[in-house]
PDB file of C-alpha atoms in Angstrom:
ATOM      1  CA  MET A  18      13.812  -9.314  -3.289  1.00 52.00           C
ATOM      2  CA  SER A  19      12.240 -12.532  -4.502  1.00 57.00           C
ATOM      3  CA  PRO A  20       8.550 -12.466  -5.494  1.00 59.00           C
ATOM      4  CA  ARG A  21       8.102 -15.192  -2.868  1.00 69.00           C
ATOM      5  CA  THR A  22       9.411 -12.923  -0.122  1.00 74.00           C
ATOM      6  CA  MET A  23       6.985 -11.016   2.070  1.00 75.00           C
ATOM      7  CA  GLN A  24       8.276  -7.933   3.828  1.00 72.00           C
ATOM      8  CA  TYR A  25       6.752  -5.191   5.923  1.00 70.00           C
ATOM      9  CA  GLY A  26       8.981  -3.061   8.092  1.00 71.00           C
ATOM     10  CA  ASN A  27      11.474  -5.384   9.770  1.00 78.00           C
ATOM     11  CA  LEU A  28       9.347  -8.504   9.155  1.00 78.00           C
ATOM     12  CA  ARG A  29      10.553 -10.666   6.273  1.00 81.00           C
ATOM     13  CA  MET A  30       9.290 -14.152   5.391  1.00 86.00           C
ATOM     14  CA  THR A  31       9.933 -16.571   2.538  1.00 87.00           C
ATOM     15  CA  LEU A  32       6.669 -17.903   1.168  1.00 85.00           C
ATOM     16  CA  PRO A  33       6.041 -21.404  -0.241  1.00 88.00           C
ATOM     17  CA  GLU A  34       5.575 -21.924  -3.970  1.00 86.00           C
ATOM     18  CA  GLY A  35       2.202 -20.583  -5.144  1.00 80.00           C
ATOM     19  CA  TRP A  36       1.851 -18.121  -2.260  1.00 82.00           C
ATOM     20  CA  SER A  37       1.922 -14.334  -2.631  1.00 74.00           C
ATOM     21  CA  ASP A  38       2.240 -11.398  -0.258  1.00 74.00           C
ATOM     22  CA  GLY A  39      -1.210 -10.406   1.029  1.00 73.00           C
ATOM     23  CA  THR A  40      -0.025  -7.850   3.577  1.00 71.00           C
ATOM     24  CA  GLN A  41      -2.694  -5.365   4.630  1.00 76.00           C
ATOM     25  CA  ILE A  42      -2.126  -2.145   6.467  1.00 76.00           C
ATOM     26  CA  VAL A  43      -4.981  -0.819   8.575  1.00 85.00           C
ATOM     27  CA  ALA A  44      -5.261   2.594  10.218  1.00 87.00           C
ATOM     28  CA  THR A  45      -8.181   3.521  12.460  1.00 89.00           C
ATOM     29  CA  GLY A  46      -9.712   6.872  13.253  1.00 91.00           C
ATOM     30  CA  PRO A  47     -11.008   8.109  16.568  1.00 90.00           C
ATOM     31  CA  ALA A  48     -14.059   6.427  18.086  1.00 89.00           C
ATOM     32  CA  GLU A  49     -17.339   8.187  17.277  1.00 87.00           C
ATOM     33  CA  GLN A  50     -20.420   6.766  18.965  1.00 85.00           C
ATOM     34  CA  GLY A  51     -18.758   3.374  19.320  1.00 86.00           C
ATOM     35  CA  PHE A  52     -17.488   3.169  15.706  1.00 90.00           C
ATOM     36  CA  ARG A  53     -14.021   3.804  14.304  1.00 92.00           C
ATOM     37  CA  SER A  54     -13.581   4.779  10.674  1.00 94.00           C
ATOM     38  CA  SER A  55     -10.685   2.970   9.050  1.00 94.00           C
ATOM     39  CA  LEU A  56      -8.325   2.919   6.116  1.00 94.00           C
ATOM     40  CA  ALA A  57      -7.187  -0.472   4.870  1.00 92.00           C
ATOM     41  CA  VAL A  58      -4.436  -0.799   2.274  1.00 91.00           C
ATOM     42  CA  SER A  59      -3.866  -3.981   0.328  1.00 89.00           C
ATOM     43  CA  SER A  60      -1.797  -4.838  -2.725  1.00 87.00           C
ATOM     44  CA  GLU A  61      -2.341  -7.492  -5.352  1.00 87.00           C
ATOM     45  CA  PRO A  62      -0.619  -8.284  -8.640  1.00 88.00           C
ATOM     46  CA  ALA A  63      -2.569  -7.107 -11.693  1.00 93.00           C
ATOM     47  CA  ARG A  64      -3.056  -9.449 -14.612  1.00 94.00           C
ATOM     48  CA  PRO A  65      -0.652  -8.937 -17.525  1.00 94.00           C
ATOM     49  CA  ARG A  66      -1.517  -5.704 -19.408  1.00 95.00           C
ATOM     50  CA  GLU A  67      -4.501  -5.088 -17.097  1.00 96.00           C
ATOM     51  CA  THR A  68      -5.371  -1.421 -16.496  1.00 97.00           C
ATOM     52  CA  VAL A  69      -6.524  -0.034 -13.161  1.00 97.00           C
ATOM     53  CA  THR A  70     -10.037   0.422 -14.611  1.00 96.00           C
ATOM     54  CA  GLU A  71     -10.124  -3.196 -15.792  1.00 96.00           C
ATOM     55  CA  TYR A  72      -8.959  -4.366 -12.372  1.00 96.00           C
ATOM     56  CA  ALA A  73     -11.675  -2.308 -10.654  1.00 96.00           C
ATOM     57  CA  ALA A  74     -14.295  -3.798 -12.987  1.00 95.00           C
ATOM     58  CA  ARG A  75     -13.031  -7.313 -12.270  1.00 94.00           C
ATOM     59  CA  VAL A  76     -13.278  -6.926  -8.487  1.00 93.00           C
ATOM     60  CA  ALA A  77     -16.672  -5.166  -8.654  1.00 91.00           C
ATOM     61  CA  GLY A  78     -18.393  -8.469  -9.322  1.00 87.00           C
ATOM     62  CA  MET A  79     -16.679 -10.051  -6.358  1.00 88.00           C
ATOM     63  CA  LEU A  80     -17.638  -7.144  -4.057  1.00 87.00           C
ATOM     64  CA  SER A  81     -21.304  -7.514  -4.849  1.00 84.00           C
ATOM     65  CA  LYS A  82     -21.154 -11.244  -4.105  1.00 87.00           C
ATOM     66  CA  VAL A  83     -19.304 -11.069  -0.787  1.00 88.00           C
ATOM     67  CA  THR A  84     -21.030  -8.041   0.757  1.00 88.00           C
ATOM     68  CA  GLU A  85     -24.558  -7.957   2.095  1.00 92.00           C
ATOM     69  CA  GLN A  86     -26.926  -5.447   0.448  1.00 93.00           C
ATOM     70  CA  PHE A  87     -24.202  -4.083  -1.865  1.00 94.00           C
ATOM     71  CA  GLU A  88     -25.205  -0.803  -3.547  1.00 95.00           C
ATOM     72  CA  LEU A  89     -22.910   1.057  -5.934  1.00 95.00           C
ATOM     73  CA  VAL A  90     -22.950   4.825  -5.312  1.00 96.00           C
ATOM     74  CA  SER A  91     -20.382   6.012  -7.881  1.00 96.00           C
ATOM     75  CA  GLU A  92     -17.197   5.108  -9.693  1.00 96.00           C
ATOM     76  CA  ARG A  93     -14.822   7.038 -11.935  1.00 97.00           C
ATOM     77  CA  PRO A  94     -11.190   7.744 -12.731  1.00 97.00           C
ATOM     78  CA  ALA A  95      -9.773   9.952  -9.969  1.00 97.00           C
ATOM     79  CA  THR A  96      -6.672  11.847  -8.960  1.00 96.00           C
ATOM     80  CA  TYR A  97      -5.830  12.592  -5.346  1.00 96.00           C
ATOM     81  CA  GLY A  98      -2.718  14.678  -4.779  1.00 93.00           C
ATOM     82  CA  SER A  99      -0.258  13.588  -7.453  1.00 92.00           C
ATOM     83  CA  VAL A 100      -1.589  10.024  -7.748  1.00 94.00           C
ATOM     84  CA  SER A 101      -4.081   8.968 -10.404  1.00 96.00           C
ATOM     85  CA  GLY A 102      -6.223   5.867 -10.235  1.00 97.00           C
ATOM     86  CA  PHE A 103      -9.832   4.746 -10.053  1.00 97.00           C
ATOM     87  CA  MET A 104     -12.356   5.560  -7.296  1.00 98.00           C
ATOM     88  CA  ARG A 105     -15.407   3.536  -6.274  1.00 97.00           C
ATOM     89  CA  GLU A 106     -17.936   4.358  -3.557  1.00 97.00           C
ATOM     90  CA  TYR A 107     -20.536   1.884  -2.340  1.00 96.00           C
ATOM     91  CA  THR A 108     -22.618   0.950   0.665  1.00 96.00           C
ATOM     92  CA  HIS A 109     -23.281  -2.426   2.248  1.00 96.00           C
ATOM     93  CA  VAL A 110     -24.391  -3.935   5.531  1.00 95.00           C
ATOM     94  CA  ALA A 111     -22.006  -5.636   7.964  1.00 92.00           C
ATOM     95  CA  ARG A 112     -23.181  -7.053  11.301  1.00 89.00           C
ATOM     96  CA  GLY A 113     -26.418  -5.083  10.978  1.00 91.00           C
ATOM     97  CA  VAL A 114     -24.685  -1.718  10.401  1.00 92.00           C
ATOM     98  CA  LYS A 115     -24.956   0.116   7.080  1.00 96.00           C
ATOM     99  CA  LEU A 116     -21.439   1.100   6.028  1.00 96.00           C
ATOM    100  CA  ALA A 117     -20.067   3.249   3.215  1.00 97.00           C
ATOM    101  CA  GLN A 118     -16.728   2.498   1.620  1.00 97.00           C
ATOM    102  CA  ILE A 119     -14.663   4.623  -0.727  1.00 97.00           C
ATOM    103  CA  GLN A 120     -11.981   2.693  -2.563  1.00 97.00           C
ATOM    104  CA  PHE A 121      -9.081   4.236  -4.457  1.00 97.00           C
ATOM    105  CA  TYR A 122      -7.265   1.818  -6.764  1.00 97.00           C
ATOM    106  CA  VAL A 123      -3.746   2.700  -7.943  1.00 96.00           C
ATOM    107  CA  LEU A 124      -1.686   0.632 -10.404  1.00 96.00           C
ATOM    108  CA  ARG A 125       2.115   0.798 -10.107  1.00 93.00           C
ATOM    109  CA  GLU A 126       4.651  -1.558 -11.680  1.00 90.00           C
ATOM    110  CA  GLY A 127       2.129  -4.372 -12.198  1.00 91.00           C
ATOM    111  CA  VAL A 128       0.656  -4.150  -8.687  1.00 90.00           C
ATOM    112  CA  VAL A 129      -2.742  -2.702  -7.778  1.00 94.00           C
ATOM    113  CA  HIS A 130      -2.807  -0.938  -4.416  1.00 93.00           C
ATOM    114  CA  THR A 131      -6.326  -0.630  -2.989  1.00 94.00           C
ATOM    115  CA  PHE A 132      -7.000   2.043  -0.354  1.00 95.00           C
ATOM    116  CA  THR A 133     -10.370   1.417   1.334  1.00 95.00           C
ATOM    117  CA  TYR A 134     -11.880   4.055   3.621  1.00 96.00           C
ATOM    118  CA  THR A 135     -14.802   2.783   5.749  1.00 96.00           C
ATOM    119  CA  GLN A 136     -17.332   4.892   7.635  1.00 96.00           C
ATOM    120  CA  ARG A 137     -20.936   4.547   8.763  1.00 96.00           C
ATOM    121  CA  ALA A 138     -23.132   5.307   5.777  1.00 96.00           C
ATOM    122  CA  GLU A 139     -24.944   8.173   7.507  1.00 96.00           C
ATOM    123  CA  ARG A 140     -21.580   9.881   8.288  1.00 95.00           C
ATOM    124  CA  ILE A 141     -19.781   9.461   4.952  1.00 96.00           C
ATOM    125  CA  ASN A 142     -20.702  12.915   3.639  1.00 95.00           C
ATOM    126  CA  VAL A 143     -19.313  14.696   6.705  1.00 93.00           C
ATOM    127  CA  SER A 144     -16.109  12.627   6.714  1.00 93.00           C
ATOM    128  CA  ARG A 145     -15.440  12.336   2.972  1.00 95.00           C
ATOM    129  CA  HIS A 146     -12.719  14.999   3.302  1.00 95.00           C
ATOM    130  CA  VAL A 147     -10.813  12.638   5.628  1.00 95.00           C
ATOM    131  CA  ALA A 148     -10.774   9.897   2.975  1.00 96.00           C
ATOM    132  CA  GLU A 149      -9.723  12.377   0.298  1.00 96.00           C
ATOM    133  CA  ARG A 150      -6.924  13.744   2.490  1.00 95.00           C
ATOM    134  CA  LEU A 151      -5.690  10.199   3.180  1.00 95.00           C
ATOM    135  CA  PHE A 152      -5.768   9.327  -0.536  1.00 96.00           C
ATOM    136  CA  ALA A 153      -3.970  12.586  -1.416  1.00 95.00           C
ATOM    137  CA  SER A 154      -1.146  11.659   0.977  1.00 93.00           C
ATOM    138  CA  VAL A 155      -0.356   8.434  -0.922  1.00 92.00           C
ATOM    139  CA  ASN A 156       3.235   8.272  -2.132  1.00 89.00           C
ATOM    140  CA  LEU A 157       4.207   5.137  -4.035  1.00 86.00           C
ATOM    141  CA  ALA A 158       7.949   5.300  -4.566  1.00 78.00           C
ATOM    142  CA  PRO A 159       9.416   3.179  -7.362  1.00 73.00           C
ATOM    143  CA  VAL A 160      10.538  -0.286  -6.335  1.00 57.00           C
ATOM    144  CA  SER A 161      14.255  -0.385  -5.515  1.00 54.00           C
ATOM    145  CA  ALA A 162      16.876  -2.254  -7.477  1.00 44.00           C
ATOM    146  CA  PRO A 163      16.864  -6.065  -7.183  1.00 46.00           C
ATOM    147  CA  GLY A 164      18.110  -7.206  -3.804  1.00 47.00           C
ATOM    148  CA  ALA A 165      17.311  -3.884  -2.134  1.00 47.00           C
ATOM    149  CA  SER A 166      14.659  -3.583   0.528  1.00 47.00           C
ATOM    150  CA  ALA A 167      11.395  -2.283  -0.984  1.00 46.00           C
ATOM    151  CA  ALA A 168       9.788  -1.447   2.358  1.00 46.00           C
ATOM    152  CA  PRO A 169      11.261   0.895   4.926  1.00 44.00           C
ATOM    153  CA  VAL A 170      12.854  -0.846   7.866  1.00 41.00           C
ATOM    154  CA  MET A 171      11.078   0.133  11.040  1.00 40.00           C
ATOM    155  CA  ARG A 172      13.562   0.533  13.871  1.00 40.00           C
ATOM    156  CA  ALA A 173      12.769   0.197  17.533  1.00 41.00           C
ATOM    157  CA  ARG A 174      12.380   3.537  19.244  1.00 43.00           C
ATOM    158  CA  ALA A 175      14.987   4.352  21.874  1.00 44.00           C
ATOM    159  CA  ARG A 176      13.612   3.934  25.368  1.00 47.00           C
ATOM    160  CA  TYR A 177      14.403   6.010  28.381  1.00 47.00           C
ATOM    161  CA  VAL A 178      16.778   4.291  30.768  1.00 47.00           C
ATOM    162  CA  GLU A 179      17.143   5.489  34.338  1.00 48.00           C
ATOM    163  CA  PRO A 180      20.691   6.862  34.839  1.00 48.00           C
ATOM    164  CA  ARG A 181      21.224   4.558  37.844  1.00 47.00           C
ATOM    165  CA  PHE A 182      20.679   1.510  35.568  1.00 44.00           C
ATOM    166  CA  ARG A 183      23.022   2.646  32.764  1.00 44.00           C
ATOM    167  CA  ARG A 184      26.081   1.284  34.561  1.00 45.00           C
ATOM    168  CA  ILE A 185      24.423  -2.119  34.962  1.00 44.00           C
ATOM    169  CA  ILE A 186      23.490  -2.266  31.267  1.00 44.00           C
ATOM    170  CA  ALA A 187      26.958  -1.178  30.157  1.00 45.00           C
ATOM    171  CA  ALA A 188      28.662  -3.839  32.303  1.00 40.00           C
TER     172      ALA A 188
END
């Protein structure tokens, strides 16, 4: 697949020169007092010979500039399940709500994958195990051979069809 091709599931697009794939995957948890925790996954090319720790340091400056009341809680190399990377936890304010985020950065084949778990700051300690379980479930398979699809193709689920309509569809 060309570096100017964006693919997720059955979506595939050719990007103009200078563009790169910025696909983000977002999963949300159940609503708790009007708030849903979330996990966002994004991928970005690392700089040549850049380590995951160097990448995390580079984006730390940007985080503090683009988030209101940014406060670093901790950061360190981390392993969740069989995947090693770098973990950062911080708090900030968004729309008047104090949030905590735990980020797990993983470098594979020149691409940094960032897994960001978001929760209300006052609930992060009781839900930390959820973030850790999500991070431990990460499985980054090697990229396929050139020309092969790197992302799984998501197929439409079969739908139930009333038996009386099957003859009409078959005709």
